mmCIF file of C-alpha atoms in Angstrom:
data_model
loop_
_atom_site.group_PDB
_atom_site.id
_atom_site.type_symbol
_atom_site.label_atom_id
_atom_site.label_comp_id
_atom_site.label_asym_id
_atom_site.label_seq_id
_atom_site.Cartn_x
_atom_site.Cartn_y
_atom_site.Cartn_z
ATOM 1 C CA MET A 23 -39.804 -14.504 21.297
ATOM 2 C CA ARG A 24 -39.618 -17.817 23.318
ATOM 3 C CA THR A 25 -36.421 -19.871 23.982
ATOM 4 C CA THR A 26 -36.208 -23.977 24.227
ATOM 5 C CA ALA A 27 -34.038 -25.628 25.947
ATOM 6 C CA LYS A 28 -31.492 -26.516 23.009
ATOM 7 C CA THR A 29 -31.747 -22.175 22.128
ATOM 8 C CA SER A 30 -31.595 -21.377 25.879
ATOM 9 C CA LYS A 31 -28.005 -21.261 26.997
ATOM 10 C CA ILE A 32 -26.726 -19.416 23.839
ATOM 11 C CA LYS A 33 -26.053 -15.704 23.975
ATOM 12 C CA ARG A 34 -27.697 -13.620 21.935
ATOM 13 C CA TYR A 35 -27.038 -10.131 21.564
ATOM 14 C CA MET A 36 -28.577 -7.195 20.094
ATOM 15 C CA THR A 37 -26.235 -5.096 18.300
ATOM 16 C CA VAL A 38 -27.303 -1.315 18.111
ATOM 17 C CA VAL A 39 -25.082 0.920 15.380
ATOM 18 C CA ASN A 40 -26.021 4.332 14.555
ATOM 19 C CA ASP A 41 -26.984 4.107 10.860
ATOM 20 C CA THR A 42 -29.988 6.475 9.831
ATOM 21 C CA ARG A 43 -32.529 6.131 6.830
ATOM 22 C CA THR A 44 -30.207 8.801 5.083
ATOM 23 C CA ALA A 45 -26.692 7.888 6.594
ATOM 24 C CA ASP A 46 -24.776 5.196 7.743
ATOM 25 C CA LYS A 47 -22.245 5.704 10.498
ATOM 26 C CA SER A 48 -24.101 9.057 11.424
ATOM 27 C CA THR A 49 -21.779 10.707 13.983
ATOM 28 C CA ASP A 50 -24.160 13.793 14.147
ATOM 29 C CA LEU A 51 -26.732 11.258 15.279
ATOM 30 C CA LEU A 52 -24.678 10.030 18.726
ATOM 31 C CA GLU A 53 -24.413 13.773 18.915
ATOM 32 C CA THR A 54 -27.844 14.314 19.780
ATOM 33 C CA LEU A 55 -28.393 10.980 21.269
ATOM 34 C CA LEU A 56 -25.406 11.637 23.819
ATOM 35 C CA ALA A 57 -25.996 15.401 23.853
ATOM 36 C CA SER A 58 -26.249 14.985 28.036
ATOM 37 C CA LYS A 59 -26.179 12.776 30.689
ATOM 38 C CA SER A 60 -29.190 12.798 31.129
ATOM 39 C CA LYS A 61 -29.975 12.024 27.199
ATOM 40 C CA ALA A 62 -26.948 9.321 27.621
ATOM 41 C CA ASP A 63 -29.275 8.004 30.459
ATOM 42 C CA LYS A 64 -31.657 8.084 28.413
ATOM 43 C CA HIS A 65 -30.417 6.178 25.456
ATOM 44 C CA ALA A 66 -28.912 3.585 27.814
ATOM 45 C CA LYS A 67 -32.731 2.592 29.466
ATOM 46 C CA GLU A 68 -34.207 2.668 25.840
ATOM 47 C CA VAL A 69 -30.996 -0.390 24.553
ATOM 48 C CA VAL A 70 -31.872 -1.944 27.599
ATOM 49 C CA ALA A 71 -35.438 -2.401 27.257
ATOM 50 C CA LEU A 72 -35.285 -2.993 23.892
ATOM 51 C CA ALA A 73 -33.220 -5.820 24.452
ATOM 52 C CA GLU A 74 -35.225 -7.374 27.612
ATOM 53 C CA LYS A 75 -38.100 -6.998 25.321
ATOM 54 C CA TYR A 76 -37.037 -9.325 22.828
ATOM 55 C CA ASN A 77 -36.036 -12.042 24.899
ATOM 56 C CA PHE A 78 -31.950 -11.340 24.090
ATOM 57 C CA THR A 79 -28.717 -12.125 26.483
ATOM 58 C CA GLY A 80 -26.222 -9.226 25.466
ATOM 59 C CA VAL A 81 -25.862 -6.036 24.313
ATOM 60 C CA GLU A 82 -23.764 -5.321 21.880
ATOM 61 C CA ILE A 83 -22.579 -1.342 20.645
ATOM 62 C CA ASP A 84 -21.313 -0.985 17.320
ATOM 63 C CA TYR A 85 -21.024 2.858 16.802
ATOM 64 C CA GLU A 86 -18.370 3.753 14.626
ATOM 65 C CA GLN A 87 -16.721 7.149 12.877
ATOM 66 C CA ILE A 88 -15.875 8.475 16.164
ATOM 67 C CA ARG A 89 -12.182 8.738 14.796
ATOM 68 C CA ASP A 90 -10.227 11.156 16.994
ATOM 69 C CA ASN A 91 -13.320 12.737 17.933
ATOM 70 C CA LEU A 92 -12.547 12.990 21.814
ATOM 71 C CA SER A 93 -14.705 15.733 22.254
ATOM 72 C CA LEU A 94 -17.348 12.677 21.868
ATOM 73 C CA TRP A 95 -15.396 10.362 23.003
ATOM 74 C CA LYS A 96 -16.232 11.444 26.113
ATOM 75 C CA LYS A 97 -19.776 11.666 25.556
ATOM 76 C CA PHE A 98 -19.572 8.226 24.679
ATOM 77 C CA LEU A 99 -18.295 7.116 27.741
ATOM 78 C CA VAL A 100 -20.751 8.432 29.679
ATOM 79 C CA PHE A 101 -23.282 6.640 28.093
ATOM 80 C CA GLU A 102 -21.211 3.605 28.322
ATOM 81 C CA LYS A 103 -21.515 3.538 31.890
ATOM 82 C CA ALA A 104 -24.803 4.333 32.327
ATOM 83 C CA LEU A 105 -25.331 1.281 30.127
ATOM 84 C CA TYR A 106 -23.018 -0.893 31.922
ATOM 85 C CA ALA A 107 -24.892 0.088 34.720
ATOM 86 C CA ARG A 108 -28.392 -0.739 33.374
ATOM 87 C CA THR A 109 -27.088 -3.991 31.566
ATOM 88 C CA LYS A 110 -25.542 -4.863 34.800
ATOM 89 C CA LYS A 111 -28.705 -4.763 36.999
ATOM 90 C CA ALA A 112 -30.485 -6.043 33.955
ATOM 91 C CA GLY A 113 -28.826 -9.722 34.165
ATOM 92 C CA LEU A 114 -26.983 -9.253 30.055
ATOM 93 C CA ASP A 115 -23.803 -8.866 28.781
ATOM 94 C CA LEU A 116 -22.017 -5.628 26.998
ATOM 95 C CA ARG A 117 -19.800 -5.715 24.343
ATOM 96 C CA ILE A 118 -18.712 -2.802 22.805
ATOM 97 C CA VAL A 119 -17.600 -1.978 19.432
ATOM 98 C CA LEU A 120 -14.047 -0.433 18.380
ATOM 99 C CA GLU A 121 -12.345 0.316 15.313
ATOM 100 C CA PRO A 122 -8.652 0.089 14.713
ATOM 101 C CA PRO A 123 -8.286 3.677 14.604
ATOM 102 C CA THR A 124 -9.957 4.358 18.277
ATOM 103 C CA PRO A 125 -7.417 6.301 20.224
ATOM 104 C CA VAL A 126 -7.258 4.060 22.875
ATOM 105 C CA SER A 127 -3.934 5.447 24.512
ATOM 106 C CA LYS A 128 -6.205 9.378 25.039
ATOM 107 C CA ILE A 129 -9.386 7.624 26.386
ATOM 108 C CA ASN A 130 -9.847 5.876 29.428
ATOM 109 C CA PHE A 131 -12.605 2.857 28.695
ATOM 110 C CA PRO A 132 -13.369 1.558 31.671
ATOM 111 C CA LYS A 133 -12.458 -1.628 31.908
ATOM 112 C CA ARG A 134 -15.631 -3.713 32.517
ATOM 113 C CA PRO A 135 -16.945 -4.738 29.211
ATOM 114 C CA GLU A 136 -16.298 -6.696 26.818
ATOM 115 C CA TYR A 137 -14.546 -5.141 23.687
ATOM 116 C CA VAL A 138 -14.501 -6.444 20.330
ATOM 117 C CA VAL A 139 -11.601 -4.618 18.039
ATOM 118 C CA MET A 140 -12.382 -4.536 14.536
ATOM 119 C CA CYS A 141 -9.225 -6.148 12.419
ATOM 120 C CA TYR A 142 -10.138 -5.979 8.786
ATOM 121 C CA ASN A 143 -10.684 -3.016 6.291
ATOM 122 C CA LEU A 144 -6.904 -1.764 6.017
ATOM 123 C CA TYR A 145 -7.320 -1.920 3.071
ATOM 124 C CA GLY A 146 -10.949 -1.421 0.788
ATOM 125 C CA TYR A 147 -12.767 1.970 -0.384
ATOM 126 C CA GLY A 148 -10.655 4.004 -1.200
ATOM 127 C CA THR A 149 -7.536 2.280 -0.990
ATOM 128 C CA ASN A 150 -5.269 0.851 -3.262
ATOM 129 C CA PRO A 151 -5.641 -2.512 -3.615
ATOM 130 C CA GLY A 152 -4.562 -5.409 -0.684
ATOM 131 C CA PRO A 153 -6.014 -7.504 1.393
ATOM 132 C CA ARG A 154 -8.471 -6.565 4.083
ATOM 133 C CA ALA A 155 -5.843 -6.880 7.420
ATOM 134 C CA ASP A 156 -2.506 -8.981 6.768
ATOM 135 C CA TYR A 157 0.267 -10.083 10.144
ATOM 136 C CA LYS A 158 1.911 -6.237 10.665
ATOM 137 C CA PHE A 159 -1.858 -4.161 10.984
ATOM 138 C CA LEU A 160 -3.095 -6.878 12.687
ATOM 139 C CA LYS A 161 0.122 -7.421 15.513
ATOM 140 C CA LYS A 162 -0.155 -3.212 16.180
ATOM 141 C CA THR A 163 -3.767 -3.535 17.017
ATOM 142 C CA VAL A 164 -2.799 -6.367 19.771
ATOM 143 C CA LYS A 165 0.072 -3.913 20.974
ATOM 144 C CA ASP A 166 -2.466 -0.794 20.497
ATOM 145 C CA PHE A 167 -5.975 -2.069 22.203
ATOM 146 C CA SER A 168 -3.568 -4.352 25.012
ATOM 147 C CA SER A 169 -5.126 -1.938 27.730
ATOM 148 C CA LEU A 170 -7.864 -2.967 27.610
ATOM 149 C CA GLY A 171 -9.615 -5.324 30.093
ATOM 150 C CA LYS A 172 -12.113 -7.872 28.305
ATOM 151 C CA ILE A 173 -11.115 -7.969 24.898
ATOM 152 C CA SER A 174 -11.393 -10.522 21.382
ATOM 153 C CA TYR A 175 -11.185 -9.807 18.339
ATOM 154 C CA ALA A 176 -13.357 -9.284 13.627
ATOM 155 C CA LEU A 177 -11.548 -11.161 11.644
ATOM 156 C CA SER A 178 -13.580 -10.606 8.159
ATOM 157 C CA ASN A 179 -13.865 -13.058 5.477
ATOM 158 C CA GLY A 180 -14.375 -12.161 1.954
ATOM 159 C CA GLY A 181 -12.571 -9.023 0.618
ATOM 160 C CA PHE A 182 -13.420 -6.278 -2.672
ATOM 161 C CA ASP A 183 -12.913 -6.389 -6.064
ATOM 162 C CA PHE A 184 -10.728 -3.395 -7.542
ATOM 163 C CA ASN A 185 -11.177 -1.897 -10.690
ATOM 164 C CA GLY A 186 -8.978 1.406 -10.265
ATOM 165 C CA ASP A 187 -11.577 3.696 -8.339
ATOM 166 C CA GLU A 188 -14.329 1.571 -8.669
ATOM 167 C CA VAL A 189 -14.331 -0.793 -5.512
ATOM 168 C CA THR A 190 -16.928 -3.660 -4.504
ATOM 169 C CA SER A 191 -17.086 -5.402 -1.348
ATOM 170 C CA VAL A 192 -16.926 -9.644 -2.707
ATOM 171 C CA THR A 193 -18.027 -12.404 -0.551
ATOM 172 C CA GLY A 194 -15.685 -15.556 -0.208
ATOM 173 C CA SER A 195 -18.052 -17.289 -2.380
ATOM 174 C CA GLU A 196 -18.275 -14.670 -4.904
ATOM 175 C CA ALA A 197 -14.597 -14.314 -5.054
ATOM 176 C CA LEU A 198 -14.643 -18.215 -5.577
ATOM 177 C CA LYS A 199 -17.429 -18.078 -8.354
ATOM 178 C CA ILE A 200 -15.553 -14.676 -10.105
ATOM 179 C CA LYS A 201 -11.809 -17.380 -10.133
ATOM 180 C CA LYS A 202 -13.913 -20.465 -11.748
ATOM 181 C CA LYS A 203 -15.588 -17.754 -14.686
ATOM 182 C CA TYR A 204 -12.575 -16.057 -15.575
ATOM 183 C CA LYS A 205 -9.765 -19.290 -15.011
ATOM 184 C CA ALA A 206 -8.116 -16.904 -12.411
ATOM 185 C CA LYS A 207 -4.791 -18.198 -10.685
ATOM 186 C CA ALA A 208 -5.165 -17.325 -7.321
ATOM 187 C CA VAL A 209 -2.090 -16.475 -5.188
ATOM 188 C CA ARG A 210 -1.399 -16.825 -1.679
ATOM 189 C CA ASP A 211 -0.050 -13.209 -0.164
ATOM 190 C CA LYS A 212 3.105 -13.973 1.933
ATOM 191 C CA LYS A 213 2.843 -10.934 4.771
ATOM 192 C CA SER A 214 -1.204 -11.402 4.551
ATOM 193 C CA GLY A 215 -2.212 -15.120 4.216
ATOM 194 C CA ALA A 216 -5.257 -13.420 1.818
ATOM 195 C CA LEU A 217 -5.388 -14.586 -1.705
ATOM 196 C CA TYR A 218 -5.180 -12.404 -4.490
ATOM 197 C CA LEU A 219 -6.356 -13.208 -8.540
ATOM 198 C CA LYS A 220 -6.545 -10.910 -11.038
ATOM 199 C CA TYR A 221 -8.732 -10.629 -14.008
ATOM 200 C CA GLY A 222 -8.775 -8.121 -16.457
ATOM 201 C CA SER A 223 -8.251 -4.554 -14.995
ATOM 202 C CA HIS A 224 -9.550 -6.093 -11.523
ATOM 203 C CA THR A 225 -7.443 -7.419 -9.178
ATOM 204 C CA VAL A 226 -9.591 -9.334 -6.481
ATOM 205 C CA TRP A 227 -7.897 -10.330 -2.366
ATOM 206 C CA TYR A 228 -9.928 -11.933 0.443
ATOM 207 C CA ALA A 229 -10.022 -14.334 3.164
ATOM 208 C CA ASP A 230 -10.945 -17.984 2.695
ATOM 209 C CA GLN A 231 -10.341 -20.080 5.648
ATOM 210 C CA THR A 232 -7.383 -20.573 5.854
ATOM 211 C CA THR A 233 -6.362 -16.894 6.306
ATOM 212 C CA LEU A 234 -9.268 -16.649 8.488
ATOM 213 C CA GLN A 235 -6.922 -19.821 10.551
ATOM 214 C CA LEU A 236 -3.544 -18.165 9.799
ATOM 215 C CA TRP A 237 -4.926 -14.648 11.437
ATOM 216 C CA ALA A 238 -6.421 -16.029 14.499
ATOM 217 C CA LYS A 239 -3.171 -17.931 15.271
ATOM 218 C CA THR A 240 -1.179 -14.254 14.629
ATOM 219 C CA LEU A 241 -4.038 -12.616 17.043
ATOM 220 C CA ASP A 242 -2.819 -15.724 19.380
ATOM 221 C CA LYS A 243 0.704 -15.483 19.452
ATOM 222 C CA ALA A 244 0.648 -11.705 19.662
ATOM 223 C CA SER A 245 -2.014 -11.567 22.902
ATOM 224 C CA GLY A 246 0.233 -14.086 23.928
ATOM 225 C CA LYS A 247 -2.743 -16.605 25.071
ATOM 226 C CA LYS A 248 -6.062 -17.468 22.981
ATOM 227 C CA VAL A 249 -8.186 -14.950 22.413
ATOM 228 C CA GLY A 250 -11.943 -14.754 21.388
ATOM 229 C CA ILE A 251 -12.858 -13.880 17.392
ATOM 230 C CA SER A 252 -15.762 -12.647 16.042
ATOM 231 C CA ILE A 253 -16.396 -13.032 11.823
ATOM 232 C CA TRP A 254 -17.623 -10.659 9.841
ATOM 233 C CA ARG A 255 -19.833 -12.046 7.769
ATOM 234 C CA MET A 256 -21.478 -15.239 7.740
ATOM 235 C CA GLU A 257 -22.542 -16.376 4.385
#
């Protein structure tokens, strides 16, 4: 991959996830990759080699569903330290994505990498209808992760279409199409800034540009400073 003068200053991260061909967010995969210190270092070496091969400027690790598995977190920290050493030597940035349920108070995360905390899916698959985030959830997330060093936050546009036990992910533009098709009225929720509308037996909750701006301001205020924001996902 070649870079031009116009794009050479843009940071390009290679995101690594723990998905397999048969399972999403596989902790079994992580148990295998990080089973020992030597295996964790081997995995770190392979990640950095791949990032260098394709001319990325940084690595982003998005390993999910570890939740309260402290034994696996211990192995992850060994990997993270090995990866940080290798990315630093290679001149690559390192970013670690964390889910809201991460038991931060029980894990001694290194201060040097950047951490990106997912601020969404408060409601979604397997829950009652509701927004992907609300103000209370965002403030709690900032408080829970305040012990980390360099930290930014990820917000999600779009939302979900709830119909009984059936839940379908929708983008912002898809929600607008539903609104137009069924001539539904969208109402902005005071506790979250998100929009919701109803058609038939369905309830659709989603975030628009205004919602994202309100969420970002909430995070800024709770953090006491301007914070970095990532958006999942761009349409």
